[in-house]
Tab-separated table of C-alpha atoms in Angstrom:
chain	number	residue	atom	x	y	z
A	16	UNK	CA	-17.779	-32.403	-5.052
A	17	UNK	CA	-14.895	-31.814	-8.098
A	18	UNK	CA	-17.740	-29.712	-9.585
A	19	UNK	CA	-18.346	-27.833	-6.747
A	20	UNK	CA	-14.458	-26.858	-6.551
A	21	UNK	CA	-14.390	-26.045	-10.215
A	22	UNK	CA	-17.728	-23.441	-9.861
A	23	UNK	CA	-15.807	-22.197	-6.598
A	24	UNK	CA	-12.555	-21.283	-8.369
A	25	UNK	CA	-14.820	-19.508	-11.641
A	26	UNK	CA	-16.198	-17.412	-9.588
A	27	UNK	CA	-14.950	-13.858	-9.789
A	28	UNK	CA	-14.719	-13.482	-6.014
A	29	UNK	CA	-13.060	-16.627	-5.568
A	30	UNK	CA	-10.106	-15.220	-7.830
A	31	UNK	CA	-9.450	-11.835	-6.637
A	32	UNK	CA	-9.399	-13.254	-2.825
A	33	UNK	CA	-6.970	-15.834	-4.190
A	34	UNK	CA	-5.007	-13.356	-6.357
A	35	UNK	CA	-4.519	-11.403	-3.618
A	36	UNK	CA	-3.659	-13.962	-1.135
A	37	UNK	CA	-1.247	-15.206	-3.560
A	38	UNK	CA	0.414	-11.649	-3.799
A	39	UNK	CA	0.536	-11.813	-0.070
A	40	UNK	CA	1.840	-14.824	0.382
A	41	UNK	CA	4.573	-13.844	-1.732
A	42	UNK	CA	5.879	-10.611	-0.112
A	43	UNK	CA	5.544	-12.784	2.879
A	44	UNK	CA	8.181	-15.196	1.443
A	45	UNK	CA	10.098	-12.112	0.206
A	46	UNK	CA	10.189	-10.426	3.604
A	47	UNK	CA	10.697	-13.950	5.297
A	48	UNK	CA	13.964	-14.266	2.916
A	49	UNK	CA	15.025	-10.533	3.786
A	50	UNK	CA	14.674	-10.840	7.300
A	51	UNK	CA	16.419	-14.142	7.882
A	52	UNK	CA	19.019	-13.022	5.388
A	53	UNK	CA	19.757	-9.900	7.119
A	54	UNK	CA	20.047	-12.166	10.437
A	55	UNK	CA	22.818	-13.790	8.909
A	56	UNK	CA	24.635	-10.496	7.342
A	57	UNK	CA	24.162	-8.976	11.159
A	58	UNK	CA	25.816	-9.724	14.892
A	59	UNK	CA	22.611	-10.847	17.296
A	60	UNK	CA	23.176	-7.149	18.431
A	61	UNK	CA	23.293	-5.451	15.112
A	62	UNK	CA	20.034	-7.702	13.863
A	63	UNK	CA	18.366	-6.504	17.094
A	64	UNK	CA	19.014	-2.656	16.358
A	65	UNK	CA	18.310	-3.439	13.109
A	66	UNK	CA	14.537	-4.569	14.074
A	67	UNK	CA	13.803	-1.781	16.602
A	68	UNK	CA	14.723	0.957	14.156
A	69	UNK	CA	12.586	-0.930	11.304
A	70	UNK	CA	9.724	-0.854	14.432
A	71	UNK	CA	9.954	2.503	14.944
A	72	UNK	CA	10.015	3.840	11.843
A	73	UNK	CA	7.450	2.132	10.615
A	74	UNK	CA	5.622	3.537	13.937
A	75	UNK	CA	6.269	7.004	12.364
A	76	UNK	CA	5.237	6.639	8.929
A	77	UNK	CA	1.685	5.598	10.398
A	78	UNK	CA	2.115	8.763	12.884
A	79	UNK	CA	2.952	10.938	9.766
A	80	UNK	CA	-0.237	10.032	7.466
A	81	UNK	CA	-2.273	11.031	10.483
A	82	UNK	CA	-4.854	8.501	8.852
A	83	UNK	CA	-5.224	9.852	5.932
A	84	UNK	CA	-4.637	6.473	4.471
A	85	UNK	CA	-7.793	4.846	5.601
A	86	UNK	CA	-10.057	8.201	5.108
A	87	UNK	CA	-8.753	7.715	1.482
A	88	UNK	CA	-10.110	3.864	1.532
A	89	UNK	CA	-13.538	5.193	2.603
A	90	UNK	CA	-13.989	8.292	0.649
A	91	UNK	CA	-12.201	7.486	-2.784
A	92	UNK	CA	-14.697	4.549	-3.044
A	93	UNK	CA	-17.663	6.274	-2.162
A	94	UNK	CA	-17.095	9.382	-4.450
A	95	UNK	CA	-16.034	6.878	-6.780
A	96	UNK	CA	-19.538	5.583	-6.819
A	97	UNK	CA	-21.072	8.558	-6.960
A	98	UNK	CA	-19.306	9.888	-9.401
A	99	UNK	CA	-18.164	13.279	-8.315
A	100	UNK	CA	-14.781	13.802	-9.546
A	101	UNK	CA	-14.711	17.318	-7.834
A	102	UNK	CA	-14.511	15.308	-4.045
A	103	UNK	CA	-12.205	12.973	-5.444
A	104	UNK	CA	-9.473	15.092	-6.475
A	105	UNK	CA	-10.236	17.254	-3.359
A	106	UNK	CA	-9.873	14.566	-0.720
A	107	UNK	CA	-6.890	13.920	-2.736
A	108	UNK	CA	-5.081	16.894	-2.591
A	109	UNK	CA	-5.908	17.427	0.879
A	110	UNK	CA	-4.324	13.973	2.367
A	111	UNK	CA	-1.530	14.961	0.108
A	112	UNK	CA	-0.884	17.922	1.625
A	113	UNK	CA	-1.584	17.057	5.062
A	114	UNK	CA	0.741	13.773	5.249
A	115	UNK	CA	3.818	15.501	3.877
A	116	UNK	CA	3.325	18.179	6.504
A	117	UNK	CA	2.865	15.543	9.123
A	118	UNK	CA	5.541	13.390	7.657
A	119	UNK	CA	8.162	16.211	8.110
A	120	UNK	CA	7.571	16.991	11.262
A	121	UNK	CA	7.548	12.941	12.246
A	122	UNK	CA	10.829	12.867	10.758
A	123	UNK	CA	12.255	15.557	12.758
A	124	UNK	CA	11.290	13.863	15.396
A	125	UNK	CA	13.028	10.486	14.685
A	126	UNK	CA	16.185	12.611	14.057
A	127	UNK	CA	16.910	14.473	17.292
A	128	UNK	CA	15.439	11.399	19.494
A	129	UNK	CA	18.563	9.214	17.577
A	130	UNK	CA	21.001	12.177	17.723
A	131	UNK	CA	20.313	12.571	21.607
A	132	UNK	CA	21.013	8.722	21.839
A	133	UNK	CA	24.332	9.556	19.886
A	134	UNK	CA	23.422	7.542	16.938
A	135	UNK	CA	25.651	7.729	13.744
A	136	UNK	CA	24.576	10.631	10.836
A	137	UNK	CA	23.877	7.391	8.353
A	138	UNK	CA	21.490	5.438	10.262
A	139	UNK	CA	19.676	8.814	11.408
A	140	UNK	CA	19.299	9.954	7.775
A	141	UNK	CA	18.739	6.015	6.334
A	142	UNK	CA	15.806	5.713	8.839
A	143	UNK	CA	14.655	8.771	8.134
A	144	UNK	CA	14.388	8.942	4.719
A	145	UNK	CA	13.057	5.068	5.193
A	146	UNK	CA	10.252	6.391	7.351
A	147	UNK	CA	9.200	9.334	4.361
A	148	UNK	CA	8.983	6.723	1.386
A	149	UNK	CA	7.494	3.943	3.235
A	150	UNK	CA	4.887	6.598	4.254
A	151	UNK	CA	4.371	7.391	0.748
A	152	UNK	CA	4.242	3.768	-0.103
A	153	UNK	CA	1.283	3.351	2.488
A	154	UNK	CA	-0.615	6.244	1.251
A	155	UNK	CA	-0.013	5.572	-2.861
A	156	UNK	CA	-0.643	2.408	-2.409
A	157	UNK	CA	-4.444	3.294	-0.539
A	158	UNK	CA	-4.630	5.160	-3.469
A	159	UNK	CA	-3.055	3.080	-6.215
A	160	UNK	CA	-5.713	0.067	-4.879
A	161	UNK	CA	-8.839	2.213	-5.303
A	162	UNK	CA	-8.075	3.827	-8.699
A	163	UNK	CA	-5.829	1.427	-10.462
A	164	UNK	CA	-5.383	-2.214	-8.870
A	165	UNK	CA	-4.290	-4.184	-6.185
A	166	UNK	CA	-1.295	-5.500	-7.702
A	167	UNK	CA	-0.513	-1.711	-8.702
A	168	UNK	CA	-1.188	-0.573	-5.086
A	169	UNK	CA	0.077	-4.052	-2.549
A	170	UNK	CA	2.392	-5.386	-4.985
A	171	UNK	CA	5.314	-1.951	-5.189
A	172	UNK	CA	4.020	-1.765	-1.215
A	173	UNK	CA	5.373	-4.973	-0.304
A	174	UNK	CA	6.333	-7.576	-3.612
A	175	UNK	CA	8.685	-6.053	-6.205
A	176	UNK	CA	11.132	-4.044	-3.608
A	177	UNK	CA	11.875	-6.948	-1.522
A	178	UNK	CA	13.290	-8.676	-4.607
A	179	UNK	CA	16.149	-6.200	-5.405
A	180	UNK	CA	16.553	-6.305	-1.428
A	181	UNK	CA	16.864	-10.207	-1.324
A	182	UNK	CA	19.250	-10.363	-4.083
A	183	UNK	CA	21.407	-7.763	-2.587
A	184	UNK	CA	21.605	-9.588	0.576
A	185	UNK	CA	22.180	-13.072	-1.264
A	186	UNK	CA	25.211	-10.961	-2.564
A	187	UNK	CA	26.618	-10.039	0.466
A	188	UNK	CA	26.440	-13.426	2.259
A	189	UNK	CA	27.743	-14.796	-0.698
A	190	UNK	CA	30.599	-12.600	-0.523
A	191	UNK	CA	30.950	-13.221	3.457
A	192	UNK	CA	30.180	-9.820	4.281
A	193	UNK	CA	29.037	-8.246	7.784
A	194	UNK	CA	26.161	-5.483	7.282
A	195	UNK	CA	25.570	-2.632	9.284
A	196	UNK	CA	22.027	-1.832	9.919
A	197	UNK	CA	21.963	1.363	8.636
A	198	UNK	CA	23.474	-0.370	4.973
A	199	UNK	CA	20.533	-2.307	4.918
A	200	UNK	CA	17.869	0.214	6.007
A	201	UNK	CA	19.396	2.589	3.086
A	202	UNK	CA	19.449	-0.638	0.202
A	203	UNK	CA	15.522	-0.828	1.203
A	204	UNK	CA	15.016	2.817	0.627
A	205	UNK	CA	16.187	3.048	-2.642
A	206	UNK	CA	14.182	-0.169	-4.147
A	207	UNK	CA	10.761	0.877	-2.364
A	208	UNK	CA	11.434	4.455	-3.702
A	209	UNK	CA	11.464	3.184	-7.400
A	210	UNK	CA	8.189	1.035	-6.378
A	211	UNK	CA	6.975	4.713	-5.347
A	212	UNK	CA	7.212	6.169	-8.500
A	213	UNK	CA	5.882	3.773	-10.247
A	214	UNK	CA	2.757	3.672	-8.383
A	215	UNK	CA	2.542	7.866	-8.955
A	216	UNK	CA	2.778	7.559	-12.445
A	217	UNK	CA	0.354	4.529	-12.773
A	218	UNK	CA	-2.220	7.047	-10.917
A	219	UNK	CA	-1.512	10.171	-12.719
A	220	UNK	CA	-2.740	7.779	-15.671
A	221	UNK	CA	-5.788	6.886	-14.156
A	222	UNK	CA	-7.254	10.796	-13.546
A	223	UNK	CA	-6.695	11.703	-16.847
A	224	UNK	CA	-9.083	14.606	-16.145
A	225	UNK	CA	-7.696	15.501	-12.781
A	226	UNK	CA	-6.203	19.043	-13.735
A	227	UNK	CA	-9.774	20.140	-15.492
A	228	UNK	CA	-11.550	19.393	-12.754
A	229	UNK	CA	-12.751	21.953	-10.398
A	230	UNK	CA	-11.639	20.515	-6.619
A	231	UNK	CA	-14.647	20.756	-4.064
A	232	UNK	CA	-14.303	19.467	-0.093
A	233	UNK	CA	-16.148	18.113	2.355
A	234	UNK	CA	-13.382	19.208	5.215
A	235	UNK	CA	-15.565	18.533	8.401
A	236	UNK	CA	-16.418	15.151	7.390
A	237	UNK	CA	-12.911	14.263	6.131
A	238	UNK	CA	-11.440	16.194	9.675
A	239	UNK	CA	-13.486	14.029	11.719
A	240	UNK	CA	-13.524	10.861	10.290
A	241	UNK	CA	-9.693	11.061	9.658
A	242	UNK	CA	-9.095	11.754	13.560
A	243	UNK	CA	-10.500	8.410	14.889
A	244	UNK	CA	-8.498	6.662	11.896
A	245	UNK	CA	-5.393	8.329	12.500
A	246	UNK	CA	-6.047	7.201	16.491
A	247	UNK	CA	-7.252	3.807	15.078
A	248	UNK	CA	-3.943	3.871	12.595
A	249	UNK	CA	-1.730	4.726	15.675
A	250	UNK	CA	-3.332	1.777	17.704
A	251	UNK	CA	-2.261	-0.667	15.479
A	252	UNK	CA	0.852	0.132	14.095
A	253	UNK	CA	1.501	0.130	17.887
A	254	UNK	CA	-0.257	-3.841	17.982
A	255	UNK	CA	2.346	-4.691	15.374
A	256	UNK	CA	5.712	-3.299	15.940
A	257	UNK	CA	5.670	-1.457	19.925
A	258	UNK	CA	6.444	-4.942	20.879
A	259	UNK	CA	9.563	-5.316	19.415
A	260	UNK	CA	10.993	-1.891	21.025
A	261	UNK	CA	9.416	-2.598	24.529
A	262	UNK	CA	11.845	-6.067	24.361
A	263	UNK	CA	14.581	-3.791	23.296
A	264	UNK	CA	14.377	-1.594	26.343
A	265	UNK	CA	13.327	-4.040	28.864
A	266	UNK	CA	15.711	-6.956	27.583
A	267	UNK	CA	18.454	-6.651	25.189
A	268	UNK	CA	18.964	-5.948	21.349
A	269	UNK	CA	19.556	-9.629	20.880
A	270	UNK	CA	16.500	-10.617	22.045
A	271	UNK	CA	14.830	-8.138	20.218
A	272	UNK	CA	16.332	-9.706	17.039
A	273	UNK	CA	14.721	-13.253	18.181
A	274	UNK	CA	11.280	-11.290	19.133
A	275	UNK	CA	11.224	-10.063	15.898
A	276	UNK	CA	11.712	-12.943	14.055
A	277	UNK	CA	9.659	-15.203	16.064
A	278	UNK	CA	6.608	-12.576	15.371
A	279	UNK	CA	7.195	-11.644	11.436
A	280	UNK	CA	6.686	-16.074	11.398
A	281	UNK	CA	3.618	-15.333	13.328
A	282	UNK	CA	2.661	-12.927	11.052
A	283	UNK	CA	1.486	-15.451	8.150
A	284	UNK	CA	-1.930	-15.236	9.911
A	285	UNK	CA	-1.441	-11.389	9.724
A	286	UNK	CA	-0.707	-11.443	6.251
A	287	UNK	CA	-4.062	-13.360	5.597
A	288	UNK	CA	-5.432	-10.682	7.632
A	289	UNK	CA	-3.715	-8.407	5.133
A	290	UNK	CA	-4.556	-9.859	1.754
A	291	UNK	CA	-8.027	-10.623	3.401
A	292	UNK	CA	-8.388	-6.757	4.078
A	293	UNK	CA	-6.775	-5.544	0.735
A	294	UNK	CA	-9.508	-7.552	-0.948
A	295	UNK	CA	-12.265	-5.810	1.152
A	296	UNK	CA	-10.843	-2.370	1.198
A	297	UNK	CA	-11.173	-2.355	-2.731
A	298	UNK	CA	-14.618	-4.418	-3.314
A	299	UNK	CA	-16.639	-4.048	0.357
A	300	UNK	CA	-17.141	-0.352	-0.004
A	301	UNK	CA	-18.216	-0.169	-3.214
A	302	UNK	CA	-20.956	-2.876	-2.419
A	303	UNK	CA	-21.807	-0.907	0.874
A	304	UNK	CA	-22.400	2.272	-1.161
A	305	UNK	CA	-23.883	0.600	-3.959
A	306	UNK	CA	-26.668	-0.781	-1.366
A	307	UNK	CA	-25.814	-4.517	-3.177
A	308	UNK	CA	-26.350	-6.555	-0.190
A	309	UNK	CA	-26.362	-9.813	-1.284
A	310	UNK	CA	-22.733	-9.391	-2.855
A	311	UNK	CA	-21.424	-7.782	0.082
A	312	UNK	CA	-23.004	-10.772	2.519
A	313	UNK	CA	-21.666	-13.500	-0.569
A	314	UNK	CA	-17.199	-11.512	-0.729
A	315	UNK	CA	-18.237	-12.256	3.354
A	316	UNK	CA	-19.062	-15.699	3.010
A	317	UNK	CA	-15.974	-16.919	0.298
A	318	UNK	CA	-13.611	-14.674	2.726
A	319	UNK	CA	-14.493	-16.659	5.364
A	320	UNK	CA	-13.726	-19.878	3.714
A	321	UNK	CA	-10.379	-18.884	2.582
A	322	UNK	CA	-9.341	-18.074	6.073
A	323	UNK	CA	-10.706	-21.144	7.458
A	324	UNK	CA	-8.838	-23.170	5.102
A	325	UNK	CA	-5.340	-21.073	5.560
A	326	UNK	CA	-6.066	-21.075	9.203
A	327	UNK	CA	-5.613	-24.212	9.650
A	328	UNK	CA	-2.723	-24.712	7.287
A	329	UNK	CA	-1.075	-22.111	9.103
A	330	UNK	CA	-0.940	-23.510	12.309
A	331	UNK	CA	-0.154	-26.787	10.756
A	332	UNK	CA	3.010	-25.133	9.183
A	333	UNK	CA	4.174	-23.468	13.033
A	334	UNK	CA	4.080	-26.494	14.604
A	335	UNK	CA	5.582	-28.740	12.522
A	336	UNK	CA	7.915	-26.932	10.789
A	337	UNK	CA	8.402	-23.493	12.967
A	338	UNK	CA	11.813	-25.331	14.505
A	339	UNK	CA	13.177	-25.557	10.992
A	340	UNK	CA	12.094	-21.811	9.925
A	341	UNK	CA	13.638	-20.174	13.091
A	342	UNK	CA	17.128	-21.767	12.322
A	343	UNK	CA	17.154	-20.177	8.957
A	344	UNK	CA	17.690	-16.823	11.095
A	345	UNK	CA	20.664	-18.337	13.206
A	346	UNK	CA	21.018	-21.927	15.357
A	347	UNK	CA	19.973	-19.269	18.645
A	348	UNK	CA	16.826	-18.646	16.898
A	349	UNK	CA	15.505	-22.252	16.938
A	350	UNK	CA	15.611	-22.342	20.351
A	351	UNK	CA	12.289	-20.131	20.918
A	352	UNK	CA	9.912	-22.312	19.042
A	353	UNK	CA	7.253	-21.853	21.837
A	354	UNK	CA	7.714	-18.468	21.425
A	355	UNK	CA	6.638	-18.346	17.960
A	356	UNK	CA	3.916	-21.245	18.824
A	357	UNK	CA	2.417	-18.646	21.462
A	358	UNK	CA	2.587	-16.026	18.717
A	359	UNK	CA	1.054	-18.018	16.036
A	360	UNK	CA	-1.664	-18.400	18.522
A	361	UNK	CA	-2.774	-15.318	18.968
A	362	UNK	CA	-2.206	-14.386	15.082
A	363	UNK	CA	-4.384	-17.409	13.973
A	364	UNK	CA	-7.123	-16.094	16.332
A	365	UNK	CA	-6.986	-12.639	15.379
A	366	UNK	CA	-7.227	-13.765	11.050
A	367	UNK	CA	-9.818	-16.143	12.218
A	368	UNK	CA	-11.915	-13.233	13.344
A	369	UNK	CA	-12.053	-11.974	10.378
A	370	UNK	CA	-12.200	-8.501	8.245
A	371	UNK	CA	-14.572	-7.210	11.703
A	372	UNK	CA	-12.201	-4.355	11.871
A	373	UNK	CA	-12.344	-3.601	8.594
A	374	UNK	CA	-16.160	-3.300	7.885
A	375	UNK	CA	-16.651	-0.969	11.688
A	376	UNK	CA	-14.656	1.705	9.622
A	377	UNK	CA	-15.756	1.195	6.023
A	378	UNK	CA	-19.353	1.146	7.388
A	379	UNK	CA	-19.179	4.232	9.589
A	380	UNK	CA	-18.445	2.533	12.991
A	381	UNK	CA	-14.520	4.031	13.577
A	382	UNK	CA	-15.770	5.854	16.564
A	383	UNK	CA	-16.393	2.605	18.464
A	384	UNK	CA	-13.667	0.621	16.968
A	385	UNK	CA	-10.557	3.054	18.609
A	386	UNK	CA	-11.939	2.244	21.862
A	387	UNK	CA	-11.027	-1.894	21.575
A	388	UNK	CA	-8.094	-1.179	19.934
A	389	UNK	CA	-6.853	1.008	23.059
A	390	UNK	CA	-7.496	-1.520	25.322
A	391	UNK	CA	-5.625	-4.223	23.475
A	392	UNK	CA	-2.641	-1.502	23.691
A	393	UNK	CA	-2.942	-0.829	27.228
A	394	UNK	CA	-4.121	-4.611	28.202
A	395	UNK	CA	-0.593	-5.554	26.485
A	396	UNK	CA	1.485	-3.224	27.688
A	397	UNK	CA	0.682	-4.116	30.854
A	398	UNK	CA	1.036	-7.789	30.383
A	399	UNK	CA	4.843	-6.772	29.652
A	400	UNK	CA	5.723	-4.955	32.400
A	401	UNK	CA	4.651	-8.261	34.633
A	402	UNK	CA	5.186	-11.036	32.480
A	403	UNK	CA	8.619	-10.262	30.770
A	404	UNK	CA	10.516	-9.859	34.155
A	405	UNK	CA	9.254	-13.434	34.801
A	406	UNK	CA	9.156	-15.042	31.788
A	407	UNK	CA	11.588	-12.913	29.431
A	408	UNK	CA	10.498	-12.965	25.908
A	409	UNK	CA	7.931	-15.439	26.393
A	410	UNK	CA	6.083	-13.842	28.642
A	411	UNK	CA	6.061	-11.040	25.833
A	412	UNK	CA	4.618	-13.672	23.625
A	413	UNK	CA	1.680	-14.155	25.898
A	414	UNK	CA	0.750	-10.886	26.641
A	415	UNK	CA	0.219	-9.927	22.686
A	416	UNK	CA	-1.431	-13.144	22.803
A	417	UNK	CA	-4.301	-12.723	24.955
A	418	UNK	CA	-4.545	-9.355	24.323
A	419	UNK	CA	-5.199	-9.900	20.744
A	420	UNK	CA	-7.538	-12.836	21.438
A	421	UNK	CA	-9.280	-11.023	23.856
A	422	UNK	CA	-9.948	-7.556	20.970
A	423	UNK	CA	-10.853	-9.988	18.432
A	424	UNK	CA	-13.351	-11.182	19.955
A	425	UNK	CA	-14.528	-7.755	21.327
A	426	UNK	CA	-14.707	-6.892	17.539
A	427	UNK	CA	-16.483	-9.733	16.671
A	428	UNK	CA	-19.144	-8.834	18.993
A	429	UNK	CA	-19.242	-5.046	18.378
A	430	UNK	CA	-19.336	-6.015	14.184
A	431	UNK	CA	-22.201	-8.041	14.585
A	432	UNK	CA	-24.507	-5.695	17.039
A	433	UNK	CA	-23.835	-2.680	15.173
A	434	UNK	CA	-23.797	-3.993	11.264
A	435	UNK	CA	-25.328	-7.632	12.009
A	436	UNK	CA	-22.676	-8.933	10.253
A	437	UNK	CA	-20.952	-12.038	11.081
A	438	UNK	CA	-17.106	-11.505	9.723
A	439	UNK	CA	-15.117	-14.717	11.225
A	440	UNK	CA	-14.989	-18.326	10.299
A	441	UNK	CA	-17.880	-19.038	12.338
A	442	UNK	CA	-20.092	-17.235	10.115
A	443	UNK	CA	-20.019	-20.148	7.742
A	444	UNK	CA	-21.585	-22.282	10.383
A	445	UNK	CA	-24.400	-19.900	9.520
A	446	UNK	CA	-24.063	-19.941	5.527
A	447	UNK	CA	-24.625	-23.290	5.865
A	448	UNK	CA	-28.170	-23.150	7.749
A	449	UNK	CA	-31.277	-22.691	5.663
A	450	UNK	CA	-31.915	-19.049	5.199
A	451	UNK	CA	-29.042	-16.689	5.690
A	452	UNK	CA	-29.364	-13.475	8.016
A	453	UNK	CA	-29.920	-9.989	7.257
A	454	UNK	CA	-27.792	-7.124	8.172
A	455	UNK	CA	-28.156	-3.358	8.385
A	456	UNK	CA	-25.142	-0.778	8.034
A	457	UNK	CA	-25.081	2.543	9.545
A	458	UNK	CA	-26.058	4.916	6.440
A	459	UNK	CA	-23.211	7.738	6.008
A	460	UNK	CA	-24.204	10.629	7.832
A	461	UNK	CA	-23.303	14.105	5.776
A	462	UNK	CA	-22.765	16.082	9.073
A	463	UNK	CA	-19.685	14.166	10.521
């Protein structure tokens, strides 16, 4: 059995899913510390406004790259293979130009929504300038992943800003300071914009040709595709921080604050889902368009493993020590451990389901993946409108809950009928059998 571990860890796979977990795991800890830490430099209130600004701009950054992000995961990898430098620089240049344009006119939007609600000039221009570099953080680091590396691409995303953010905060508590939301929001824009240049210059290294080569397009396939992910983008940026706002406005800014906190605990089964997906953004497609089946169905198999194994440790870790975790926020935090319980839930469910979303729009199924991803919207926000007058934030917990349950599993089904892949945990039930399955993938059709 100690052998078997030992040949497990060599393996190649085995260490980039881990690496990448690991660098996960780590931003999680870093935006665990932030986020608590900010709690405790805020009022309830001010922690509360804090969070549904974050939510929304984050909202608008994923409005802005009208999905340009994942058409670059798809395309960069299969020109990649290919090797036609011409479509690489062009689907370059044309997300490039595309998001900023977007991107300004998503900011202009953010600022006269906050001026109309008589919002101060600093937190209108903090969040706005937040929402443009976090935008360009999501699209360099799409970029930075397939050219360079993950660390390059995940790790100035989410890792090495947070640290100049935590220390800053230690600083201030220290110092028995009170922060203002719009202070903190305009700290985390200057750290993640140095983490921005950094990834630009790391991929201006890697095209080292890029100005001698001639730029070609393929614009209808690039319009279309990028459509159903900008929809698909939209869908679940709205999954992942609508919540937060809808408690605002139907509840209270406090509450928010406690929402939030409760669900970025949760969120250790998203940030497998994360790491998980990071892994598979950068190595599934190039398997897929390489036709190497047998790798793509073994990454599948040792990604399924992992997340059984941090599954489990993850619920382990709510239960037990959730009570303890909430308090670092505030002592009026610990009081909604069933709130984060209900949340880790649904989390846990959705990781266990595996990458299902991931392959549907690497293997040329986005059209039917926007569809489940609508419903889980619409299933939730009705679930708020009748649960939270009754329950209060609980009843918020429950409807992202079931809703989430009920799309993974949706996507589960839909993965395996289309690709006749298995993506969740249960898959290994079948690794284990005999003979392993086949699966087909929808071949990339040139006229979409």
């Amino acid at each position: 059995m100690i052998e078997s571990i030992v040949q497990f860890m060599r393996r190649d796979v085995t260490r980039g899913v881990a690496g990448t977990i690991l660098l996960k795991v780590g931003s999680g800890a870093l935006a665990f510390a932030l986020f608590s830490l900010a709690a405790r430099t805020m009022s309830p209130d001010g922690f509360g406004i804090f969070a549904t600004w974050l939510s929304i701009a984050q909202m608008a950054s994923v409005v802005g790259l009208v999905g340009q992000e994942s058409l670059l995961v798809r395309f960069l990898n299969e020109y990649r293979v290919a090797d036609q430098p011409g479509l690489t620089k062009g689907v370059l240049l044309s997300s490039s130009k595309i998001s900023a344009v977007a991107m300004l006119i998503a900011i202009g939007a953010i600022a006269i929504v906050a001026s109309l609600r008589g919002d101060g000039w600093l937190l209108i221009v903090a969040v706005s300038l937040y929402t443009a570099v976090n935008a360009g953080l999501m699209l360099g680091s799409q970029i930075a992943r397939s050219l360079v590396s993950i660390l390059m691409g995940e790790g100035n995303r989410e890792f090495f800003w947070r640290v100049s953010v935590v220390l800053f905060l230690i600083a201030v508590l220290a110092g028995h300071r009170r922060l203002d939301p719009a202070e903190l929001i305009a700290v985390m824009t200057i750290a993640m914009s140095i983490g921005l240049g950094a990834q630009i210059i790391a991929i201006t290294r890697a095209l080292p040709d890029f100005r001698g080569t001639a730029a070609r397009s393929e614009t209808p396939r690039w319009r279309s595709s990028a459509l159903h992910f900008w929809v698909a983008s939209i869908l679940e940026a709205a999954n992942q921080y609508f919540d937060v706002i809808l408690v605002y406005w139907m509840l209270d800014p406090a509450t928010a604050g406690i929402y939030f906190a409760a669900s970025r605990l949760a969120n250790i089964f998203a940030m497998l889902s994360a790491a998980l997906y990071s892994f598979g953004a950068r190595r599934l497609p190039s398997l897929y368009f390489s036709k190497n089946h047998e790798e793509f169905e073994r990454t599948l198999q040792l990604m399924a493993e992992v997340t059984a194994l941090c599954v489990t440790s993850g619920l382990l870790l709510i239960w037990i020590g959730g009570p303890y975790l909430l308090n670092l926020f505030g002592p009026h935090f610990a009081a909604q451990h069933w709130v984060l319980i209900v949340l880790g839930i649904g989390t846990a469910f959705q990781a266990a389901g595996g990458p299902a979303a991931a392959i549907l729009q690497l293997t040329g199924y986005e059209r039917e993946y926007v569809p489940v991803v609508a419903a889980n919207v619409a299933l939730r926000l009705v679930g708020f409108l009748i649960l939270i007058p009754w329950l209060g934030v609980l009843g918020a917990a429950i409807s992202a809950t079931v809703s989430l349950a009920l799309a993974t599993i949706a996507l589960n089904i839909l993965c395996r009928r289309r690709t006749g892949v298995d993506p969740s945990i249960l898959a290994l039930l079948r690794f284990s059998a005999s003979k392993r399955g086949t699966y087909a993938v929808r071949s990339v059709d040139s006229a979409e």
